XYZ file of C-alpha atoms in Angstrom:
69
model
C 12.783 -5.702 -12.671
C 11.939 -8.405 -10.154
C 8.374 -8.529 -8.959
C 8.962 -10.270 -5.621
C 7.664 -7.205 -3.790
C 4.143 -7.915 -5.049
C 3.826 -11.178 -3.092
C 3.302 -9.580 0.363
C 1.074 -6.925 -1.180
C -1.330 -9.376 -2.781
C -1.284 -11.665 0.245
C -2.185 -8.793 2.539
C -4.855 -7.421 0.235
C -6.521 -10.801 -0.194
C -6.551 -11.528 3.538
C -7.807 -8.023 4.262
C -10.581 -8.392 1.699
C -11.836 -11.708 3.023
C -11.620 -10.802 6.688
C -12.753 -7.179 6.401
C -16.388 -8.097 6.843
C -15.727 -9.515 10.321
C -16.491 -7.208 13.235
C -14.537 -9.108 15.857
C -10.848 -9.144 16.648
C -9.891 -11.231 13.620
C -10.953 -8.345 11.353
C -8.718 -5.928 13.229
C -5.809 -8.354 13.108
C -6.301 -8.731 9.346
C -6.261 -4.943 8.963
C -3.011 -4.662 10.882
C -1.440 -7.464 8.845
C -2.564 -5.768 5.632
C -0.898 -2.513 6.711
C 2.294 -4.343 7.654
C 2.376 -6.153 4.314
C 1.934 -2.831 2.493
C 4.939 -1.415 4.336
C 6.991 -4.523 3.522
C 5.934 -4.215 -0.111
C 7.125 -0.607 -0.263
C 10.455 -1.533 1.326
C 11.048 -4.408 -1.107
C 9.968 -2.439 -4.181
C 12.626 -1.457 -6.723
C 13.788 2.126 -6.764
C 11.885 2.861 -9.975
C 8.572 2.050 -8.285
C 9.507 4.002 -5.168
C 10.492 7.029 -7.270
C 7.218 6.824 -9.197
C 5.213 6.734 -5.964
C 7.175 9.690 -4.631
C 6.394 11.743 -7.743
C 2.697 10.835 -7.518
C 2.549 11.801 -3.847
C 4.368 15.095 -4.373
C 2.214 16.225 -7.290
C -0.974 14.870 -5.722
C -0.400 16.703 -2.460
C 0.423 19.890 -4.372
C -2.914 19.737 -6.183
C -4.778 18.995 -2.951
C -3.150 21.959 -1.219
C -4.112 24.266 -4.109
C -7.760 23.189 -3.812
C -7.768 23.904 -0.076
C -6.451 27.466 -0.348
């Protein structure tokens, strides 16, 4: 499995971490870039990773809905 999809993820997370403490526009821009890099990471991820995330989301949301009702 190729791990090229982790490059935009780590780049976005590192920039978001360093610029998160800023309260001006550069902090907001870093947050937007972090979100965009997360989306790119999910698109570039292999199908095994995407399937694993789907299973986690489905079972996690099921447990959350049971706690609410």
